[in-house]
Amino acid sequence: RSTKNMRVEEIERVQNPNLLNHSILSHNSIRTNLLEGGIVLEGGTHVRYLWHGTSSYDVLGRMVADPLQAFNVALAGASVGARWGRGSYFARDAAYSVPFSTGCVDEQGRQVLLLCLVEVGLSTVGSPDLYNLPARTEPGQRYHSFVDSASNPEIFVVQTPSQVYPAYIVHFRPR
């Protein structure tokens, strides 16, 4: 998907030390879990910057202020369903999230997206009937996220709010 029809006008960096501490705990937990399976945590593979669009600017503000509640799996997917499993949805490409943010407009009339740092860990292909992350072959181990494709994932779904750190608020206008 292309972002050539987006003109970025402002990028805000989110500063939330309390949330960052929760994210670090999640990172350490997933890293330990991977190491127990003989896998080394890698940025860009197990930890990714991913896009998230939401329905309104007020909702986006709540997501930034209290993402542990905002990305709660009990609230996730209410407006868009659960094509790849139950959880909070994130996209590799900004253009995928744009249609989900058409109602998320700031005071200057610009659309807004979140760019989040997401601990995806080990992923498995999801489906609508999956409510919980399935077990891996290693005893006591589970996958950390669902994806739309094993070979070239564009969509990631996480079920634990502490796996998400809203890092940037991106304001843009369609061209």
mmCIF file of N, CA and C in Angstrom, residues 17 27 32-33 56 59 99 116 122 146 166:
data_model
loop_
_atom_site.group_PDB
_atom_site.id
_atom_site.type_symbol
_atom_site.label_atom_id
_atom_site.label_comp_id
_atom_site.label_asym_id
_atom_site.label_seq_id
_atom_site.Cartn_x
_atom_site.Cartn_y
_atom_site.Cartn_z
ATOM 1 N N PRO A 17 6.648 8.216 30.904
ATOM 2 C CA PRO A 17 7.599 7.362 31.641
ATOM 3 C C PRO A 17 6.948 6.167 32.337
ATOM 4 N N HIS A 27 8.737 -6.191 27.554
ATOM 5 C CA HIS A 27 9.891 -6.508 26.716
ATOM 6 C C HIS A 27 10.758 -7.566 27.397
ATOM 7 N N THR A 32 12.803 -12.970 27.818
ATOM 8 C CA THR A 32 13.080 -14.157 28.627
ATOM 9 C C THR A 32 12.380 -15.377 28.041
ATOM 10 N N ASN A 33 11.128 -15.209 27.644
ATOM 11 C CA ASN A 33 10.356 -16.292 27.047
ATOM 12 C C ASN A 33 11.030 -16.799 25.778
ATOM 13 N N SER A 56 -11.670 8.364 16.608
ATOM 14 C CA SER A 56 -11.816 9.786 16.934
ATOM 15 C C SER A 56 -10.574 10.304 17.639
ATOM 16 N N VAL A 59 -10.632 9.469 21.357
ATOM 17 C CA VAL A 59 -10.191 8.092 21.618
ATOM 18 C C VAL A 59 -8.673 8.016 21.532
ATOM 19 N N PRO A 99 -7.729 4.265 6.519
ATOM 20 C CA PRO A 99 -9.200 4.170 6.474
ATOM 21 C C PRO A 99 -9.852 4.005 7.856
ATOM 22 N N CYS A 116 3.216 3.109 16.883
ATOM 23 C CA CYS A 116 3.460 2.457 18.167
ATOM 24 C C CYS A 116 4.653 1.512 18.084
ATOM 25 N N LEU A 122 7.041 -13.814 19.028
ATOM 26 C CA LEU A 122 6.840 -14.833 17.992
ATOM 27 C C LEU A 122 5.382 -14.812 17.572
ATOM 28 N N PHE A 146 -0.734 -12.555 16.746
ATOM 29 C CA PHE A 146 -1.260 -13.113 15.497
ATOM 30 C C PHE A 146 -0.783 -12.224 14.343
ATOM 31 N N PRO A 166 2.538 3.640 22.579
ATOM 32 C CA PRO A 166 2.268 4.665 21.561
ATOM 33 C C PRO A 166 3.422 5.665 21.553
#
